[in-house]
PDB file of C-alpha atoms in Angstrom:
ATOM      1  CA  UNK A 276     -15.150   5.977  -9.536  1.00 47.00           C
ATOM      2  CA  UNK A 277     -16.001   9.212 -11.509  1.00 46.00           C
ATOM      3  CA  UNK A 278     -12.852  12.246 -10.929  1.00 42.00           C
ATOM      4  CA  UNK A 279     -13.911  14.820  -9.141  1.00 42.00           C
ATOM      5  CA  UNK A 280     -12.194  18.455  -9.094  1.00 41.00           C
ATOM      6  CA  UNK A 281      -9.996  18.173  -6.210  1.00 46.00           C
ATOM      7  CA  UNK A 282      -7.204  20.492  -4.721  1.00 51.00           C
ATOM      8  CA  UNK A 283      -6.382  22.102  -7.483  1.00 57.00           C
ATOM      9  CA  UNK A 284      -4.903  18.945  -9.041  1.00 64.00           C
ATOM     10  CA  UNK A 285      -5.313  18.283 -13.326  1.00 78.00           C
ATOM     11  CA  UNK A 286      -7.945  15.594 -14.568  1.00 79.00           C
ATOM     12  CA  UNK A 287      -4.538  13.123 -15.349  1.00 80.00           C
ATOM     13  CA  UNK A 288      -3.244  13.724 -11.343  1.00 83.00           C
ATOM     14  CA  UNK A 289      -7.191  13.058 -10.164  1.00 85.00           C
ATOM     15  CA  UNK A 290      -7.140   9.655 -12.420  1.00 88.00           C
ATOM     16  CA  UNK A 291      -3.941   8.400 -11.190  1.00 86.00           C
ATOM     17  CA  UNK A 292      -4.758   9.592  -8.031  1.00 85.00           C
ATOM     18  CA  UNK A 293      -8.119   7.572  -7.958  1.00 88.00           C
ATOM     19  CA  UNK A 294      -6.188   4.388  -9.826  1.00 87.00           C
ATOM     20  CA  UNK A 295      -3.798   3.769  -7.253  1.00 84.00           C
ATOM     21  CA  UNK A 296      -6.117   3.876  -4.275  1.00 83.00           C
ATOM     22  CA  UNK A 297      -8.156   1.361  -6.194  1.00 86.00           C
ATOM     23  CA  UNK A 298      -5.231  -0.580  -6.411  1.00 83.00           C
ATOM     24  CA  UNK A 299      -4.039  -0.001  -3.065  1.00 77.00           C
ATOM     25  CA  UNK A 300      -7.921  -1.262  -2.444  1.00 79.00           C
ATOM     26  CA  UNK A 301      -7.639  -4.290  -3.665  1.00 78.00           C
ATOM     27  CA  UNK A 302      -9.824  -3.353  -6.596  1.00 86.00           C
ATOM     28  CA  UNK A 303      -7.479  -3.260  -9.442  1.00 87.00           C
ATOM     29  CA  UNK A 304      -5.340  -6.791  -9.172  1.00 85.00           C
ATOM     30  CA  UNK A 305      -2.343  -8.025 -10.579  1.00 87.00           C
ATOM     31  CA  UNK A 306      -3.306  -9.052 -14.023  1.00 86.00           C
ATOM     32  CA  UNK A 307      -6.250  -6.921 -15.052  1.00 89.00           C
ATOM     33  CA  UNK A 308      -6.437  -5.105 -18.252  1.00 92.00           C
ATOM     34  CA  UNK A 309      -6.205  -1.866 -17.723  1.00 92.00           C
ATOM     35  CA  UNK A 310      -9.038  -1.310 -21.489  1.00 91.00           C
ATOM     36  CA  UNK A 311      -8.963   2.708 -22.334  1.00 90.00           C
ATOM     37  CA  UNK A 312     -12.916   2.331 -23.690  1.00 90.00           C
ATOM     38  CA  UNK A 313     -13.524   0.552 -20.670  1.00 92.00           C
ATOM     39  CA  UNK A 314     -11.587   3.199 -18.252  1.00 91.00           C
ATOM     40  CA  UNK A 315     -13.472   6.282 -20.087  1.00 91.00           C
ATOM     41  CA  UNK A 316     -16.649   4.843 -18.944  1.00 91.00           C
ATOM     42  CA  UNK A 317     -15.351   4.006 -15.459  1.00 89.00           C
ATOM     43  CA  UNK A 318     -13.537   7.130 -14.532  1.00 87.00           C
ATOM     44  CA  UNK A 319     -15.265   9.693 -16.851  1.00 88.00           C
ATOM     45  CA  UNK A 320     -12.352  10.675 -18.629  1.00 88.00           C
ATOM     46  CA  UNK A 321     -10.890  11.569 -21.616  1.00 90.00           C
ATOM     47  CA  UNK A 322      -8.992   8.921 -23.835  1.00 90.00           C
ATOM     48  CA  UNK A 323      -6.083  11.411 -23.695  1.00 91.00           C
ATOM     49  CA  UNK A 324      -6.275  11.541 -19.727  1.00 90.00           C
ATOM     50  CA  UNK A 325      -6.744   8.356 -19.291  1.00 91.00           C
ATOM     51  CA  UNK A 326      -3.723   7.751 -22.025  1.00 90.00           C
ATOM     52  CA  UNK A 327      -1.272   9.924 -19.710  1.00 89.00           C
ATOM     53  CA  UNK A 328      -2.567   8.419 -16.517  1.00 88.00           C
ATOM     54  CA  UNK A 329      -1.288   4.700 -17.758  1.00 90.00           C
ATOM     55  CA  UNK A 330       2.036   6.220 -19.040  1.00 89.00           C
ATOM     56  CA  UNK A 331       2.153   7.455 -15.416  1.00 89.00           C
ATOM     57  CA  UNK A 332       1.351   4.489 -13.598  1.00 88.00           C
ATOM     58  CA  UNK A 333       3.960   2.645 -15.949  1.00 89.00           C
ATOM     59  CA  UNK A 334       6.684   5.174 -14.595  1.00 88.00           C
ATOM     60  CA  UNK A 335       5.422   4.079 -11.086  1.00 85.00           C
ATOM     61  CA  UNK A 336       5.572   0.288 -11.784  1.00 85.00           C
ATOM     62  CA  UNK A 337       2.152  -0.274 -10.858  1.00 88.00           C
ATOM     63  CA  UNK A 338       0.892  -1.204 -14.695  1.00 89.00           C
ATOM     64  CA  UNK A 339       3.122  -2.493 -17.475  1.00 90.00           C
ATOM     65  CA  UNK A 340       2.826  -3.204 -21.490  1.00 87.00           C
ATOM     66  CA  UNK A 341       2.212  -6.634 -22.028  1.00 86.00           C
ATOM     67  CA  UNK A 342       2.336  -7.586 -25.645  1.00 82.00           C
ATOM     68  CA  UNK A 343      -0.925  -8.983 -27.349  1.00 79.00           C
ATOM     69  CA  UNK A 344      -2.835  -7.525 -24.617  1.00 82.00           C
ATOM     70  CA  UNK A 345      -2.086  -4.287 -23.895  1.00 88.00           C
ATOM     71  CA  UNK A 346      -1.604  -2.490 -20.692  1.00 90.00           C
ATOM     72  CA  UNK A 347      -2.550  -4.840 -17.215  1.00 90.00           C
ATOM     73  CA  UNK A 348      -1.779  -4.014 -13.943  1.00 90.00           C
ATOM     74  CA  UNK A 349       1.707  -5.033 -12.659  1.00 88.00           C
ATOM     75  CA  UNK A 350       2.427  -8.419 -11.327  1.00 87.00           C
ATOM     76  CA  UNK A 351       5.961  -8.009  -9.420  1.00 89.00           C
ATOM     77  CA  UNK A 352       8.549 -10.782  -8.623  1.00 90.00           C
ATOM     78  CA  UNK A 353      10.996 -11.568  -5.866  1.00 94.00           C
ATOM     79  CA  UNK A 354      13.624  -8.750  -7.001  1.00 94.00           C
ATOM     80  CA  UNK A 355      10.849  -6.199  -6.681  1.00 93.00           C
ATOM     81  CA  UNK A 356       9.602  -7.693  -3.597  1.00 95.00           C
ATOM     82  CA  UNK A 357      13.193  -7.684  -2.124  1.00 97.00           C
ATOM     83  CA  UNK A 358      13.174  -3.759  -3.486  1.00 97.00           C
ATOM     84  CA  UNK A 359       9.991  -2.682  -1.668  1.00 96.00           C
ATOM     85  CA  UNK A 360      11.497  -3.624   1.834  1.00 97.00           C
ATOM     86  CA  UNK A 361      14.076  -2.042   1.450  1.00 98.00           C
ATOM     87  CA  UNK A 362      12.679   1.158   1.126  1.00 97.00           C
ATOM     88  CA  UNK A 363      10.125   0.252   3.767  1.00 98.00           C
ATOM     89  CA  UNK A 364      12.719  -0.210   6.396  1.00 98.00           C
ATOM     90  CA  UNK A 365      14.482   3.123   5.306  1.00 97.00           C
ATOM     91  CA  UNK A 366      11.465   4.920   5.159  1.00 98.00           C
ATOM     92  CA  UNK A 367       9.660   3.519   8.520  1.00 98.00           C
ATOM     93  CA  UNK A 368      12.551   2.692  10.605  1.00 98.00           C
ATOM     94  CA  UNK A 369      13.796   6.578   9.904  1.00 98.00           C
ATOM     95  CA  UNK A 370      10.056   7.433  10.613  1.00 98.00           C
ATOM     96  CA  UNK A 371       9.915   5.598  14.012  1.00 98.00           C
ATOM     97  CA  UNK A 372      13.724   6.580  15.237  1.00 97.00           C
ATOM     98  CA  UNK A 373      13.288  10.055  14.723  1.00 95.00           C
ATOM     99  CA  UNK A 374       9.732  10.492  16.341  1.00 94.00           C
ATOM    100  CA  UNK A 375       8.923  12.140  19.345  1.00 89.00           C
ATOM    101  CA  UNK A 376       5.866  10.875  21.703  1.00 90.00           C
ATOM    102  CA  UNK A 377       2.551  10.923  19.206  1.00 95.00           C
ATOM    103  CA  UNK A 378       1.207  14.019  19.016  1.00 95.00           C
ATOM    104  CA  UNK A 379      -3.225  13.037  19.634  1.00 97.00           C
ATOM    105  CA  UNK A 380      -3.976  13.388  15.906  1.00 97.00           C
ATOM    106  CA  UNK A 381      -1.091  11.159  15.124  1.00 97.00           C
ATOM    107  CA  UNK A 382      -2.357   8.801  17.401  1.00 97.00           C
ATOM    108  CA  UNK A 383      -5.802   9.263  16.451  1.00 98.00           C
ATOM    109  CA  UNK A 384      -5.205   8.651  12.522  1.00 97.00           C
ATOM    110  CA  UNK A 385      -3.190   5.164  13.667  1.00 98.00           C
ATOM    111  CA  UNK A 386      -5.925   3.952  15.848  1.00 98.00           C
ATOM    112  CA  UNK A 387      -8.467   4.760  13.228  1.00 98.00           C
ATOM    113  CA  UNK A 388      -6.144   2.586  10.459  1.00 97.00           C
ATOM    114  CA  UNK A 389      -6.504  -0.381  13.427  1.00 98.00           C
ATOM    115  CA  UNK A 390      -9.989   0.213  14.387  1.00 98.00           C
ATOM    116  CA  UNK A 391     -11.123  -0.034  10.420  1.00 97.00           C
ATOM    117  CA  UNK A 392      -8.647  -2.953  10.460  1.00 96.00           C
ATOM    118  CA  UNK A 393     -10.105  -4.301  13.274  1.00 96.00           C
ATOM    119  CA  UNK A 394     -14.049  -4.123  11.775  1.00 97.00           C
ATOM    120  CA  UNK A 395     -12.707  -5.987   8.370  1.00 95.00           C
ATOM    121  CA  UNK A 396     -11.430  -8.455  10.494  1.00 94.00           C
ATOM    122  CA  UNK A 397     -14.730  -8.999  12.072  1.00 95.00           C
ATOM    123  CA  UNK A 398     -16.256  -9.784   8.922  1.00 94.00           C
ATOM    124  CA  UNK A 399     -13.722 -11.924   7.550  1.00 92.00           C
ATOM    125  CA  UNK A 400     -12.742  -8.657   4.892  1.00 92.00           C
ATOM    126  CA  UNK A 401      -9.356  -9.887   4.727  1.00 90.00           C
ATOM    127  CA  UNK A 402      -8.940  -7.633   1.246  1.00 87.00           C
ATOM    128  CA  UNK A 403      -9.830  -4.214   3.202  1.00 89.00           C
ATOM    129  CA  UNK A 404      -7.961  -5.397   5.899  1.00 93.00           C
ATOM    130  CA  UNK A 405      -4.751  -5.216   4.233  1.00 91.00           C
ATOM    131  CA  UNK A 406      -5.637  -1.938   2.712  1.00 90.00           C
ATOM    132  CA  UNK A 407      -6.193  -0.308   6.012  1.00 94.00           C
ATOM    133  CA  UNK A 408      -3.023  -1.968   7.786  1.00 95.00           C
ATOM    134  CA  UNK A 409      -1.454  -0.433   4.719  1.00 94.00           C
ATOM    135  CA  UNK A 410      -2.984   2.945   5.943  1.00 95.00           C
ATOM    136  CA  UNK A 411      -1.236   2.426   9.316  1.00 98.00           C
ATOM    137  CA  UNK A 412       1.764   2.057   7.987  1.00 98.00           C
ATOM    138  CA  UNK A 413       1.506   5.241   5.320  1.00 97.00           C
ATOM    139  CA  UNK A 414       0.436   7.247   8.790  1.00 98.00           C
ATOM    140  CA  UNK A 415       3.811   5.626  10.701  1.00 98.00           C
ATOM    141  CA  UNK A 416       6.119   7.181   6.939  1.00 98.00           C
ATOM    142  CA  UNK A 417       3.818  10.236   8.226  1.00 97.00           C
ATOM    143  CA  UNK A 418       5.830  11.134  10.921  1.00 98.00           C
ATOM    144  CA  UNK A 419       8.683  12.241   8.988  1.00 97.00           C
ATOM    145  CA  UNK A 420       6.250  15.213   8.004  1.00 96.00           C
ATOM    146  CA  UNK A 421       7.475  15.129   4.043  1.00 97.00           C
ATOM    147  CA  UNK A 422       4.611  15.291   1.744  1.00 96.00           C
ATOM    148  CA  UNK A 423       7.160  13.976  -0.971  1.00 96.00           C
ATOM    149  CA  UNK A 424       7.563  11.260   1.447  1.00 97.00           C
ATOM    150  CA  UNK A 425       4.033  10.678   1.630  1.00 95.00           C
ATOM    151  CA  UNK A 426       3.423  10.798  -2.020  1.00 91.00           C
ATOM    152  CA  UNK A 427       6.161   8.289  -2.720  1.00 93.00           C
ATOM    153  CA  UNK A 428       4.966   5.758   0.300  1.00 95.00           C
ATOM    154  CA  UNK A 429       1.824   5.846  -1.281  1.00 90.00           C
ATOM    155  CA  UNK A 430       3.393   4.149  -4.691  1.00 88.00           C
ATOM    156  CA  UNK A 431       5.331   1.619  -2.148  1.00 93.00           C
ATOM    157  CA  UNK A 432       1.476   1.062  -0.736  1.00 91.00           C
ATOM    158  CA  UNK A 433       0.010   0.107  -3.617  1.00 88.00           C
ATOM    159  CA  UNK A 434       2.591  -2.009  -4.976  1.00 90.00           C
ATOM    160  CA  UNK A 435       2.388  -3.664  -1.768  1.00 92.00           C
ATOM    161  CA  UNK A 436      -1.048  -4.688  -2.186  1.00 86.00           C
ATOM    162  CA  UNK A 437      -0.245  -6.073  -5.551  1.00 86.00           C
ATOM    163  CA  UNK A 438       2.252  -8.438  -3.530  1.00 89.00           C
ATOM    164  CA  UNK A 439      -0.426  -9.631  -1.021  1.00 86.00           C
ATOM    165  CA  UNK A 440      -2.585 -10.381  -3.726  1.00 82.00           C
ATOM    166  CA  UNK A 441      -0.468 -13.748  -4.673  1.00 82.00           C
ATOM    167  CA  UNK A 442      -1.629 -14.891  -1.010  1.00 81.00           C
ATOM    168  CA  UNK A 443      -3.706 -18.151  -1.370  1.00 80.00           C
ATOM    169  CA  UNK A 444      -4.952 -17.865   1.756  1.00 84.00           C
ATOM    170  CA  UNK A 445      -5.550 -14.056   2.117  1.00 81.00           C
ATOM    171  CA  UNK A 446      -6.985 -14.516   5.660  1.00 86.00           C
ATOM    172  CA  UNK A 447      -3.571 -16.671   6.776  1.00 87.00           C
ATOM    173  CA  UNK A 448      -1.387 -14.127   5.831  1.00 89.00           C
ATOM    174  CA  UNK A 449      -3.551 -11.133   7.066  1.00 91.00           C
ATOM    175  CA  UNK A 450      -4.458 -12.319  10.323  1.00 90.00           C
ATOM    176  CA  UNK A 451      -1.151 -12.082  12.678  1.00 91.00           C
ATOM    177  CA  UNK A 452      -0.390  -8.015  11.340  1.00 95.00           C
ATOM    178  CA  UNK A 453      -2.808  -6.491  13.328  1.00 95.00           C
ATOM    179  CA  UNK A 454      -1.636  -7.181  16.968  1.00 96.00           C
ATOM    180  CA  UNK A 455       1.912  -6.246  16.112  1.00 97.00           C
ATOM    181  CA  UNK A 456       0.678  -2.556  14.302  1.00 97.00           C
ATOM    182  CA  UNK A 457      -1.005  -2.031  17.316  1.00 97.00           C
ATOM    183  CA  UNK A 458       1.974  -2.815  19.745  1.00 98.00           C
ATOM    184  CA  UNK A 459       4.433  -0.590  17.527  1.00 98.00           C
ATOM    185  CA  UNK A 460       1.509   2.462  17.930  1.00 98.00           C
ATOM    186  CA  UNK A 461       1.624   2.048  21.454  1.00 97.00           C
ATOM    187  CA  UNK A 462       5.591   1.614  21.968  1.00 97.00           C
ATOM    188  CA  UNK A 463       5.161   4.624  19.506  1.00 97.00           C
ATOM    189  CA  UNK A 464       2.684   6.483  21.887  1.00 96.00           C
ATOM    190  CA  UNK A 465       4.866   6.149  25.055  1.00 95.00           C
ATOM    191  CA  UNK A 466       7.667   7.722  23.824  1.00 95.00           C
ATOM    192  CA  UNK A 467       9.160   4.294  23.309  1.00 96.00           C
ATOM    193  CA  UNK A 468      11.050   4.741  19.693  1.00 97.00           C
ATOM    194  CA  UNK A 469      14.012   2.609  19.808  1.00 97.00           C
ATOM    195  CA  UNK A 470      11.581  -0.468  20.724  1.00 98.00           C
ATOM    196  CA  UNK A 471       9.251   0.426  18.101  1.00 98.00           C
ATOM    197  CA  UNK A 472      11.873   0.219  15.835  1.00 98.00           C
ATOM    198  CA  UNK A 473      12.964  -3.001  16.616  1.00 98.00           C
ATOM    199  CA  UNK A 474       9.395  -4.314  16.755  1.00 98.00           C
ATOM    200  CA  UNK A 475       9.000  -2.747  12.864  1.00 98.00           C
ATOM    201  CA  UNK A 476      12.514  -4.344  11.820  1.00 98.00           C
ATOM    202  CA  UNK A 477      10.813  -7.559  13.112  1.00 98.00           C
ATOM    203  CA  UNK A 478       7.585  -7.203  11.729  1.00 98.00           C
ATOM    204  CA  UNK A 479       9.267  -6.139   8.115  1.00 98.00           C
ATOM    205  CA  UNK A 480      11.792  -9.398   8.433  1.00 98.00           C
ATOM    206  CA  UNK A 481       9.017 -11.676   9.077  1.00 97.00           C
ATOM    207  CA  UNK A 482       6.539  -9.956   6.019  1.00 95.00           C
ATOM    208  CA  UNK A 483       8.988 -10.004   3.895  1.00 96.00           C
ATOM    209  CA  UNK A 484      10.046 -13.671   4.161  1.00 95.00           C
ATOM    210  CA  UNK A 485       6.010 -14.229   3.659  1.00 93.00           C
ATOM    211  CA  UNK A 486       5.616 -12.618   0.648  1.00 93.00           C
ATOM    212  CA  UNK A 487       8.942 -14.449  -0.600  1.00 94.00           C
ATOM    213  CA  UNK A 488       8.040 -17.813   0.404  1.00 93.00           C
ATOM    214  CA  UNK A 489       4.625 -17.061  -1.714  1.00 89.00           C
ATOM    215  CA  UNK A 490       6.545 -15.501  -4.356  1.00 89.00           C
ATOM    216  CA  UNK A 491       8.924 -18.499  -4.872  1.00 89.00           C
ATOM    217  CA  UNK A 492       5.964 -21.175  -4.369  1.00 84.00           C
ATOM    218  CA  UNK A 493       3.733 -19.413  -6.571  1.00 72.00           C
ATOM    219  CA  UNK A 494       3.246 -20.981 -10.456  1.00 57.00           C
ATOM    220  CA  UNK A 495       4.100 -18.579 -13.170  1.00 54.00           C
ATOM    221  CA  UNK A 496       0.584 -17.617 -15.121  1.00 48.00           C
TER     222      UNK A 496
END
């Protein structure tokens, strides 16, 4: 997990950049300290970088200030849940009803998201699993062709995985997403978007009353 120098980005952009992929990973949960002596080591960074990359995930709601214990990453409640959607369904509904038919790397980067999918599925990875479905969806914001877009989806990704992670049974939840990403890529790749829309709405209704059903059932720590 060392930062590397990468497209011209500063040490602080590399760190975040590197802690909210292991978040959106599964590697960082809800929870976990977030130690600066502890970070130095892991990322091989300064106390200073890693001091503005917290204050920056704290401005993206993925870690928070907990008193007594100092920074953890975010656990998020039914309000923020409720919040997430609804930029989801503006954000991937827009994406989907304002697409033409895939263009082959479009396609290609979906069915890669699926295929990896696919493989954790095979070995019961139910944890990579929902960070590649995850991927499928950040491709699917993709076709809006906004890098600002894409930056932002990638916050709404990794909070999202902080929101599976209050699944009990991870393999339950997991399970039923992957037929339905691959219908909406192929309603997708035959020019098909007002159905792939509706199949997204669907698949976002049903997600969302999930996670809220967890949320609500879940005992506060």
């Amino acid at each position: 997990m060392n930062s590397k120098e990468s497209g011209g980005l500063s040490l602080s952009a590399q760190l975040i950049q590197e802690l909210r992929e292991d978040i959106i990973g599964g590697r960082l949960l809800p929870g976990t300290a977030l130690v600066e002596a502890e970070l130095v080591k892991a990322y091989n960074a300064s106390r200073n970088t890693i001091r503005e990359a917290l204050h920056q995930l704290d401005r993206e709601g993925l870690a928070t200030y907990v008193r007594h214990k100092g920074v953890m990453v975010r656990r998020l409640g039914l309000a923020e849940a409720r919040d997430l959607f609804t930029v989801r369904r503006t954000l991937e509904l827009q994406a989907i009803l304002t697409s033409r038919p895939l263009r082959e790397y479009q396609s290609d980067r979906m069915l890669d998201a699926l295929e990896a999918a696919e493989l954790a599925q095979s070995r019961e990875d139910w944890r990579a699993f929902g960070t590649h479905s995850l991927h499928f969806h950040q491709h699917i914001v993709g076709l809006l062709h906004s890098p600002l877009f894409d930056e932002f989806f990638a916050n709404v990704a990794a909070q999202m995985r902080l929101l599976f992670s209050i699944a009990p049974d991870e393999e339950g939840f997991q399970r039923p997403w992957i037929a339905r990403d691959r219908h909406i890529h192929d309603l997708l790749s035959a020019g098909r978007p007002r159905e792939a829309a509706e199949a997204m709405a669907s698949y976002l209704d049903d997600s969302e009353n999930r996670l809220l059903d967890l949320l609500s059932a879940a005992k506060p720590l």
